[in-house]
């Protein structure tokens, strides 16, 4: 997307914050929206225990390099790849290519390779588990409902990814579940399929309609690494197989 919709004025006032003054088409810093729902200390401890120090260090060095490599991204946009790391582009609507051979492209390729290697090493260690690793990346429905209450009602799920998920995981390029408290992440009984451009609150309402607060649901925006190199998370067949139910959330279309 590149530009996050502004927060509703009434919502901002209700939270005791100063209403936004920037134009609606300007990106907003998202860290004030949901910071109370993120537990960075728990995430860091869990990641350090699960990650070989050498490979984790390489990823952090690659991220640091990419954060200053030219060309820098347009405001509110992030690097993406849709062809397995062959080419990279910015995440805005225009999908502007990152020039091949540029310092930034090389830095993104290094980060991509570091993420891929980390996931391969972790997968090898997790093969003894009863289910695939992705099945244990569900979010607690009670947490999800609290999260949704702090998201502007007019935001789509894609807005949530661009304005919250990516900014809050940028320093580690990790999955969002990696920065949540351990109690809010668990074995997903429900696999959820949905449209990213539909209202996020509708998605959460549908989940809450059929799930209890103590249940865990698999949602791609939280369980999948939203950064280049996260292709290991995109194999959904084991997740569907291991889930108790498949929930499809779709919007009604008038004929």
PDB file of C-alpha atoms in Angstrom:
ATOM      1  CA  UNK A   1       0.000   0.000   0.000  1.00  0.00           C
ATOM      2  CA  UNK A   2       2.507   2.581   1.135  1.00  0.00           C
ATOM      3  CA  UNK A   3       0.002   4.986   2.703  1.00  0.00           C
ATOM      4  CA  UNK A   4      -1.981   4.143   5.803  1.00  0.00           C
ATOM      5  CA  UNK A   5      -5.429   5.629   6.282  1.00  0.00           C
ATOM      6  CA  UNK A   6      -5.645   8.177   9.063  1.00  0.00           C
ATOM      7  CA  UNK A   7      -7.244   7.174  12.299  1.00  0.00           C
ATOM      8  CA  UNK A   8     -10.816   8.311  12.954  1.00  0.00           C
ATOM      9  CA  UNK A   9     -10.823  11.522  14.991  1.00  0.00           C
ATOM     10  CA  UNK A  10     -13.394  10.162  17.454  1.00  0.00           C
ATOM     11  CA  UNK A  11     -11.297   7.084  18.066  1.00  0.00           C
ATOM     12  CA  UNK A  12      -8.183   9.160  18.662  1.00  0.00           C
ATOM     13  CA  UNK A  13      -9.961  11.460  21.104  1.00  0.00           C
ATOM     14  CA  UNK A  14     -11.359   8.492  22.971  1.00  0.00           C
ATOM     15  CA  UNK A  15      -7.815   7.278  23.550  1.00  0.00           C
ATOM     16  CA  UNK A  16      -6.711  10.675  24.820  1.00  0.00           C
ATOM     17  CA  UNK A  17      -4.408  11.360  21.900  1.00  0.00           C
ATOM     18  CA  UNK A  18      -4.029  14.407  19.697  1.00  0.00           C
ATOM     19  CA  UNK A  19      -6.070  14.048  16.485  1.00  0.00           C
ATOM     20  CA  UNK A  20      -3.905  13.593  13.396  1.00  0.00           C
ATOM     21  CA  UNK A  21      -3.149  16.727  11.436  1.00  0.00           C
ATOM     22  CA  UNK A  22      -1.471  15.191   8.401  1.00  0.00           C
ATOM     23  CA  UNK A  23      -3.426  14.624   5.156  1.00  0.00           C
ATOM     24  CA  UNK A  24      -5.245  11.297   4.782  1.00  0.00           C
ATOM     25  CA  UNK A  25      -2.925  10.166   2.007  1.00  0.00           C
ATOM     26  CA  UNK A  26       0.178  10.535   4.188  1.00  0.00           C
ATOM     27  CA  UNK A  27       1.594   7.455   5.957  1.00  0.00           C
ATOM     28  CA  UNK A  28       1.215   7.380   9.719  1.00  0.00           C
ATOM     29  CA  UNK A  29       3.575   6.007  12.301  1.00  0.00           C
ATOM     30  CA  UNK A  30       1.671   3.008  13.675  1.00  0.00           C
ATOM     31  CA  UNK A  31       3.598   2.324  16.842  1.00  0.00           C
ATOM     32  CA  UNK A  32       1.182   4.300  19.045  1.00  0.00           C
ATOM     33  CA  UNK A  33      -1.831   2.269  17.943  1.00  0.00           C
ATOM     34  CA  UNK A  34      -1.146  -1.155  19.362  1.00  0.00           C
ATOM     35  CA  UNK A  35       2.027  -0.815  21.379  1.00  0.00           C
ATOM     36  CA  UNK A  36       0.244  -1.947  24.509  1.00  0.00           C
ATOM     37  CA  UNK A  37      -0.470  -5.318  22.928  1.00  0.00           C
ATOM     38  CA  UNK A  38       3.145  -6.110  22.055  1.00  0.00           C
ATOM     39  CA  UNK A  39       5.622  -7.732  24.423  1.00  0.00           C
ATOM     40  CA  UNK A  40       9.054  -7.206  22.887  1.00  0.00           C
ATOM     41  CA  UNK A  41      10.963  -8.717  25.814  1.00  0.00           C
ATOM     42  CA  UNK A  42       9.137 -12.022  25.554  1.00  0.00           C
ATOM     43  CA  UNK A  43       9.675 -12.087  21.812  1.00  0.00           C
ATOM     44  CA  UNK A  44      13.390 -11.444  22.090  1.00  0.00           C
ATOM     45  CA  UNK A  45      13.854 -14.151  24.692  1.00  0.00           C
ATOM     46  CA  UNK A  46      11.904 -16.675  22.631  1.00  0.00           C
ATOM     47  CA  UNK A  47      13.729 -15.829  19.383  1.00  0.00           C
ATOM     48  CA  UNK A  48      17.170 -16.052  20.984  1.00  0.00           C
ATOM     49  CA  UNK A  49      16.414 -19.488  22.411  1.00  0.00           C
ATOM     50  CA  UNK A  50      15.095 -20.809  19.092  1.00  0.00           C
ATOM     51  CA  UNK A  51      17.709 -19.318  16.784  1.00  0.00           C
ATOM     52  CA  UNK A  52      21.366 -20.289  16.291  1.00  0.00           C
ATOM     53  CA  UNK A  53      23.381 -17.201  17.357  1.00  0.00           C
ATOM     54  CA  UNK A  54      25.497 -17.093  14.185  1.00  0.00           C
ATOM     55  CA  UNK A  55      22.521 -17.128  11.816  1.00  0.00           C
ATOM     56  CA  UNK A  56      20.543 -14.658  13.931  1.00  0.00           C
ATOM     57  CA  UNK A  57      23.542 -12.326  13.953  1.00  0.00           C
ATOM     58  CA  UNK A  58      23.804 -12.523  10.163  1.00  0.00           C
ATOM     59  CA  UNK A  59      20.136 -11.600   9.795  1.00  0.00           C
ATOM     60  CA  UNK A  60      20.463  -8.625  12.133  1.00  0.00           C
ATOM     61  CA  UNK A  61      23.530  -7.392  10.262  1.00  0.00           C
ATOM     62  CA  UNK A  62      21.684  -7.770   6.960  1.00  0.00           C
ATOM     63  CA  UNK A  63      18.683  -5.846   8.300  1.00  0.00           C
ATOM     64  CA  UNK A  64      20.931  -3.072   9.600  1.00  0.00           C
ATOM     65  CA  UNK A  65      22.636  -2.825   6.218  1.00  0.00           C
ATOM     66  CA  UNK A  66      19.325  -2.727   4.356  1.00  0.00           C
ATOM     67  CA  UNK A  67      17.988   0.016   6.624  1.00  0.00           C
ATOM     68  CA  UNK A  68      20.532   2.505   5.265  1.00  0.00           C
ATOM     69  CA  UNK A  69      21.178   1.145   1.766  1.00  0.00           C
ATOM     70  CA  UNK A  70      20.310   3.299  -1.242  1.00  0.00           C
ATOM     71  CA  UNK A  71      17.889   3.799  -2.766  1.00  0.00           C
ATOM     72  CA  UNK A  72      15.788   4.340   0.334  1.00  0.00           C
ATOM     73  CA  UNK A  73      12.092   3.389   0.123  1.00  0.00           C
ATOM     74  CA  UNK A  74       9.303   5.909  -0.381  1.00  0.00           C
ATOM     75  CA  UNK A  75       7.738   6.905   2.927  1.00  0.00           C
ATOM     76  CA  UNK A  76       5.637   4.114   4.404  1.00  0.00           C
ATOM     77  CA  UNK A  77       6.781   1.464   1.910  1.00  0.00           C
ATOM     78  CA  UNK A  78       8.847  -1.678   2.364  1.00  0.00           C
ATOM     79  CA  UNK A  79      10.808  -4.081   0.191  1.00  0.00           C
ATOM     80  CA  UNK A  80       8.896  -7.009  -1.326  1.00  0.00           C
ATOM     81  CA  UNK A  81       9.596  -9.851  -3.727  1.00  0.00           C
ATOM     82  CA  UNK A  82       6.984 -11.915  -5.536  1.00  0.00           C
ATOM     83  CA  UNK A  83       9.302 -14.182  -7.509  1.00  0.00           C
ATOM     84  CA  UNK A  84      11.366 -15.927  -4.867  1.00  0.00           C
ATOM     85  CA  UNK A  85      14.015 -13.248  -4.503  1.00  0.00           C
ATOM     86  CA  UNK A  86      14.832 -12.813  -8.183  1.00  0.00           C
ATOM     87  CA  UNK A  87      13.657  -9.194  -8.169  1.00  0.00           C
ATOM     88  CA  UNK A  88      12.570  -6.740  -5.477  1.00  0.00           C
ATOM     89  CA  UNK A  89      10.134  -3.829  -5.457  1.00  0.00           C
ATOM     90  CA  UNK A  90       8.586  -1.366  -3.007  1.00  0.00           C
ATOM     91  CA  UNK A  91       5.253  -2.248  -1.447  1.00  0.00           C
ATOM     92  CA  UNK A  92       3.302   0.799  -2.660  1.00  0.00           C
ATOM     93  CA  UNK A  93       0.486   0.610  -5.178  1.00  0.00           C
ATOM     94  CA  UNK A  94       2.887   1.246  -8.066  1.00  0.00           C
ATOM     95  CA  UNK A  95       5.187  -1.636  -7.008  1.00  0.00           C
ATOM     96  CA  UNK A  96       8.192   0.428  -8.074  1.00  0.00           C
ATOM     97  CA  UNK A  97      11.151  -1.871  -8.823  1.00  0.00           C
ATOM     98  CA  UNK A  98      14.303  -1.652  -6.737  1.00  0.00           C
ATOM     99  CA  UNK A  99      17.081  -1.274  -9.338  1.00  0.00           C
ATOM    100  CA  UNK A 100      18.931  -4.524  -9.990  1.00  0.00           C
ATOM    101  CA  UNK A 101      22.517  -4.352  -8.819  1.00  0.00           C
ATOM    102  CA  UNK A 102      21.882  -1.368  -6.548  1.00  0.00           C
ATOM    103  CA  UNK A 103      23.224  -1.334  -3.008  1.00  0.00           C
ATOM    104  CA  UNK A 104      19.676  -1.722  -1.722  1.00  0.00           C
ATOM    105  CA  UNK A 105      18.900  -4.670  -3.983  1.00  0.00           C
ATOM    106  CA  UNK A 106      22.044  -6.464  -2.825  1.00  0.00           C
ATOM    107  CA  UNK A 107      21.192  -5.703   0.807  1.00  0.00           C
ATOM    108  CA  UNK A 108      17.656  -7.041   0.380  1.00  0.00           C
ATOM    109  CA  UNK A 109      18.995 -10.173  -1.280  1.00  0.00           C
ATOM    110  CA  UNK A 110      21.340 -10.724   1.663  1.00  0.00           C
ATOM    111  CA  UNK A 111      18.463 -10.338   4.135  1.00  0.00           C
ATOM    112  CA  UNK A 112      16.319 -12.671   2.018  1.00  0.00           C
ATOM    113  CA  UNK A 113      19.008 -15.360   2.119  1.00  0.00           C
ATOM    114  CA  UNK A 114      19.472 -14.910   5.879  1.00  0.00           C
ATOM    115  CA  UNK A 115      15.740 -15.341   6.542  1.00  0.00           C
ATOM    116  CA  UNK A 116      15.589 -18.418   4.314  1.00  0.00           C
ATOM    117  CA  UNK A 117      18.520 -20.047   6.102  1.00  0.00           C
ATOM    118  CA  UNK A 118      17.058 -19.326   9.537  1.00  0.00           C
ATOM    119  CA  UNK A 119      13.746 -20.915   8.617  1.00  0.00           C
ATOM    120  CA  UNK A 120      15.479 -23.979   7.212  1.00  0.00           C
ATOM    121  CA  UNK A 121      17.468 -24.475  10.414  1.00  0.00           C
ATOM    122  CA  UNK A 122      14.423 -23.995  12.622  1.00  0.00           C
ATOM    123  CA  UNK A 123      12.355 -26.388  10.511  1.00  0.00           C
ATOM    124  CA  UNK A 124      14.991 -29.090  10.934  1.00  0.00           C
ATOM    125  CA  UNK A 125      14.779 -28.731  14.720  1.00  0.00           C
ATOM    126  CA  UNK A 126      10.977 -28.795  14.768  1.00  0.00           C
ATOM    127  CA  UNK A 127      10.368 -31.937  12.727  1.00  0.00           C
ATOM    128  CA  UNK A 128       9.774 -34.023  15.847  1.00  0.00           C
ATOM    129  CA  UNK A 129       6.695 -31.997  16.804  1.00  0.00           C
ATOM    130  CA  UNK A 130       3.253 -33.494  16.302  1.00  0.00           C
ATOM    131  CA  UNK A 131       2.288 -30.767  13.843  1.00  0.00           C
ATOM    132  CA  UNK A 132       4.137 -28.443  11.527  1.00  0.00           C
ATOM    133  CA  UNK A 133       5.617 -25.336  13.136  1.00  0.00           C
ATOM    134  CA  UNK A 134       3.051 -23.084  11.463  1.00  0.00           C
ATOM    135  CA  UNK A 135       0.191 -24.778  13.300  1.00  0.00           C
ATOM    136  CA  UNK A 136       1.569 -23.473  16.586  1.00  0.00           C
ATOM    137  CA  UNK A 137       1.439 -19.862  15.392  1.00  0.00           C
ATOM    138  CA  UNK A 138      -2.226 -19.302  16.096  1.00  0.00           C
ATOM    139  CA  UNK A 139      -3.357 -16.197  17.971  1.00  0.00           C
ATOM    140  CA  UNK A 140      -5.744 -16.307  20.906  1.00  0.00           C
ATOM    141  CA  UNK A 141      -9.202 -15.059  19.929  1.00  0.00           C
ATOM    142  CA  UNK A 142      -9.493 -12.960  23.088  1.00  0.00           C
ATOM    143  CA  UNK A 143      -6.254 -11.196  22.180  1.00  0.00           C
ATOM    144  CA  UNK A 144      -7.453 -10.757  18.596  1.00  0.00           C
ATOM    145  CA  UNK A 145     -10.656  -9.069  19.737  1.00  0.00           C
ATOM    146  CA  UNK A 146      -8.679  -6.651  21.918  1.00  0.00           C
ATOM    147  CA  UNK A 147      -6.325  -5.957  19.008  1.00  0.00           C
ATOM    148  CA  UNK A 148      -9.239  -5.209  16.669  1.00  0.00           C
ATOM    149  CA  UNK A 149     -10.776  -2.707  19.081  1.00  0.00           C
ATOM    150  CA  UNK A 150      -7.718  -0.500  18.651  1.00  0.00           C
ATOM    151  CA  UNK A 151      -7.735  -0.654  14.857  1.00  0.00           C
ATOM    152  CA  UNK A 152      -9.741   2.022  12.984  1.00  0.00           C
ATOM    153  CA  UNK A 153     -12.960   0.504  11.684  1.00  0.00           C
ATOM    154  CA  UNK A 154     -12.372   1.669   8.109  1.00  0.00           C
ATOM    155  CA  UNK A 155      -9.029  -0.120   7.815  1.00  0.00           C
ATOM    156  CA  UNK A 156      -8.730  -3.168   5.605  1.00  0.00           C
ATOM    157  CA  UNK A 157      -6.638  -6.159   6.602  1.00  0.00           C
ATOM    158  CA  UNK A 158      -4.026  -4.910   4.144  1.00  0.00           C
ATOM    159  CA  UNK A 159      -3.939  -1.599   6.029  1.00  0.00           C
ATOM    160  CA  UNK A 160      -3.217  -3.503   9.235  1.00  0.00           C
ATOM    161  CA  UNK A 161      -0.298  -5.288   7.581  1.00  0.00           C
ATOM    162  CA  UNK A 162       1.225  -2.121   6.135  1.00  0.00           C
ATOM    163  CA  UNK A 163       0.572   0.172   9.098  1.00  0.00           C
ATOM    164  CA  UNK A 164       1.054  -2.161  12.058  1.00  0.00           C
ATOM    165  CA  UNK A 165       2.505  -5.578  11.223  1.00  0.00           C
ATOM    166  CA  UNK A 166       5.437  -4.461   9.097  1.00  0.00           C
ATOM    167  CA  UNK A 167       6.508  -1.421  11.146  1.00  0.00           C
ATOM    168  CA  UNK A 168       6.384  -3.347  14.416  1.00  0.00           C
ATOM    169  CA  UNK A 169       8.406  -6.282  13.061  1.00  0.00           C
ATOM    170  CA  UNK A 170      10.856  -4.266  10.945  1.00  0.00           C
ATOM    171  CA  UNK A 171      13.712  -4.379  13.450  1.00  0.00           C
ATOM    172  CA  UNK A 172      13.782  -8.204  13.343  1.00  0.00           C
ATOM    173  CA  UNK A 173      11.846  -8.959  10.146  1.00  0.00           C
ATOM    174  CA  UNK A 174      10.110 -11.622  12.166  1.00  0.00           C
ATOM    175  CA  UNK A 175       6.542 -12.887  12.301  1.00  0.00           C
ATOM    176  CA  UNK A 176       4.105 -10.852  14.360  1.00  0.00           C
ATOM    177  CA  UNK A 177       3.458 -13.828  16.640  1.00  0.00           C
ATOM    178  CA  UNK A 178       7.147 -13.663  17.595  1.00  0.00           C
ATOM    179  CA  UNK A 179       6.590 -10.360  19.402  1.00  0.00           C
ATOM    180  CA  UNK A 180       3.473 -11.392  21.307  1.00  0.00           C
ATOM    181  CA  UNK A 181       3.248 -12.719  24.841  1.00  0.00           C
ATOM    182  CA  UNK A 182       3.538 -16.508  24.931  1.00  0.00           C
ATOM    183  CA  UNK A 183      -0.006 -16.896  26.291  1.00  0.00           C
ATOM    184  CA  UNK A 184      -1.438 -15.199  23.194  1.00  0.00           C
ATOM    185  CA  UNK A 185       0.176 -17.636  20.739  1.00  0.00           C
ATOM    186  CA  UNK A 186      -0.668 -21.322  20.533  1.00  0.00           C
ATOM    187  CA  UNK A 187      -1.914 -24.397  18.695  1.00  0.00           C
ATOM    188  CA  UNK A 188      -4.369 -23.195  16.049  1.00  0.00           C
ATOM    189  CA  UNK A 189      -7.565 -25.235  15.841  1.00  0.00           C
ATOM    190  CA  UNK A 190      -9.048 -23.017  13.122  1.00  0.00           C
ATOM    191  CA  UNK A 191      -7.438 -22.146   9.786  1.00  0.00           C
ATOM    192  CA  UNK A 192      -8.851 -18.864   8.490  1.00  0.00           C
ATOM    193  CA  UNK A 193      -9.002 -17.788   4.846  1.00  0.00           C
ATOM    194  CA  UNK A 194     -10.000 -14.215   4.018  1.00  0.00           C
ATOM    195  CA  UNK A 195      -9.555 -11.259   1.661  1.00  0.00           C
ATOM    196  CA  UNK A 196      -6.885  -8.700   2.520  1.00  0.00           C
ATOM    197  CA  UNK A 197      -8.859  -5.810   1.034  1.00  0.00           C
ATOM    198  CA  UNK A 198     -11.946  -6.478   3.129  1.00  0.00           C
ATOM    199  CA  UNK A 199     -12.553  -4.624   6.428  1.00  0.00           C
ATOM    200  CA  UNK A 200     -10.408  -6.061   9.202  1.00  0.00           C
ATOM    201  CA  UNK A 201     -13.154  -5.620  11.812  1.00  0.00           C
ATOM    202  CA  UNK A 202     -15.469  -7.819   9.732  1.00  0.00           C
ATOM    203  CA  UNK A 203     -12.853 -10.559   9.696  1.00  0.00           C
ATOM    204  CA  UNK A 204     -12.460 -10.452  13.462  1.00  0.00           C
ATOM    205  CA  UNK A 205     -16.233 -10.308  13.986  1.00  0.00           C
ATOM    206  CA  UNK A 206     -16.659 -13.458  11.898  1.00  0.00           C
ATOM    207  CA  UNK A 207     -13.977 -15.267  13.886  1.00  0.00           C
ATOM    208  CA  UNK A 208     -15.435 -14.151  17.221  1.00  0.00           C
ATOM    209  CA  UNK A 209     -18.879 -15.323  16.076  1.00  0.00           C
ATOM    210  CA  UNK A 210     -17.765 -18.959  15.836  1.00  0.00           C
ATOM    211  CA  UNK A 211     -14.795 -19.147  18.230  1.00  0.00           C
ATOM    212  CA  UNK A 212     -14.413 -18.843  21.983  1.00  0.00           C
ATOM    213  CA  UNK A 213     -11.943 -16.340  23.423  1.00  0.00           C
ATOM    214  CA  UNK A 214      -9.637 -19.087  24.673  1.00  0.00           C
ATOM    215  CA  UNK A 215      -9.328 -20.717  21.237  1.00  0.00           C
ATOM    216  CA  UNK A 216      -6.419 -20.094  18.861  1.00  0.00           C
ATOM    217  CA  UNK A 217      -6.890 -19.319  15.170  1.00  0.00           C
ATOM    218  CA  UNK A 218      -4.376 -19.261  12.337  1.00  0.00           C
ATOM    219  CA  UNK A 219      -4.323 -15.912  10.536  1.00  0.00           C
ATOM    220  CA  UNK A 220      -1.728 -15.312   7.851  1.00  0.00           C
ATOM    221  CA  UNK A 221      -1.010 -11.687   8.735  1.00  0.00           C
ATOM    222  CA  UNK A 222       0.235 -12.760  12.170  1.00  0.00           C
ATOM    223  CA  UNK A 223       1.608 -16.249  11.439  1.00  0.00           C
ATOM    224  CA  UNK A 224       3.416 -15.573   8.151  1.00  0.00           C
ATOM    225  CA  UNK A 225       6.621 -13.567   8.045  1.00  0.00           C
ATOM    226  CA  UNK A 226       5.623 -10.458   6.072  1.00  0.00           C
ATOM    227  CA  UNK A 227       9.146  -9.944   4.746  1.00  0.00           C
ATOM    228  CA  UNK A 228      11.179 -11.206   1.791  1.00  0.00           C
ATOM    229  CA  UNK A 229      12.416 -14.728   2.409  1.00  0.00           C
ATOM    230  CA  UNK A 230       9.354 -15.947   4.282  1.00  0.00           C
ATOM    231  CA  UNK A 231       8.359 -18.465   1.614  1.00  0.00           C
ATOM    232  CA  UNK A 232       8.555 -21.354   4.092  1.00  0.00           C
ATOM    233  CA  UNK A 233       5.388 -19.995   5.710  1.00  0.00           C
ATOM    234  CA  UNK A 234       3.386 -20.187   2.482  1.00  0.00           C
ATOM    235  CA  UNK A 235       2.901 -23.962   2.431  1.00  0.00           C
ATOM    236  CA  UNK A 236      -0.662 -24.048   3.726  1.00  0.00           C
ATOM    237  CA  UNK A 237      -1.614 -27.681   3.096  1.00  0.00           C
ATOM    238  CA  UNK A 238      -0.178 -29.045   6.374  1.00  0.00           C
ATOM    239  CA  UNK A 239      -1.894 -26.230   8.277  1.00  0.00           C
ATOM    240  CA  UNK A 240      -5.287 -27.043   6.783  1.00  0.00           C
ATOM    241  CA  UNK A 241      -4.734 -30.762   7.346  1.00  0.00           C
ATOM    242  CA  UNK A 242      -3.856 -30.326  11.017  1.00  0.00           C
ATOM    243  CA  UNK A 243      -6.634 -27.841  11.830  1.00  0.00           C
ATOM    244  CA  UNK A 244      -9.974 -28.938  13.269  1.00  0.00           C
ATOM    245  CA  UNK A 245     -11.894 -26.581  11.004  1.00  0.00           C
ATOM    246  CA  UNK A 246     -11.463 -24.316   7.977  1.00  0.00           C
ATOM    247  CA  UNK A 247     -13.105 -20.898   8.265  1.00  0.00           C
ATOM    248  CA  UNK A 248     -13.729 -18.944   5.060  1.00  0.00           C
ATOM    249  CA  UNK A 249     -14.627 -15.291   5.617  1.00  0.00           C
ATOM    250  CA  UNK A 250     -16.128 -13.647   2.543  1.00  0.00           C
ATOM    251  CA  UNK A 251     -18.103 -10.491   1.877  1.00  0.00           C
ATOM    252  CA  UNK A 252     -21.603 -10.614   0.436  1.00  0.00           C
ATOM    253  CA  UNK A 253     -21.811  -9.431  -3.170  1.00  0.00           C
ATOM    254  CA  UNK A 254     -25.155  -8.261  -4.526  1.00  0.00           C
ATOM    255  CA  UNK A 255     -26.116  -9.826  -7.844  1.00  0.00           C
TER     256      UNK A 255
END
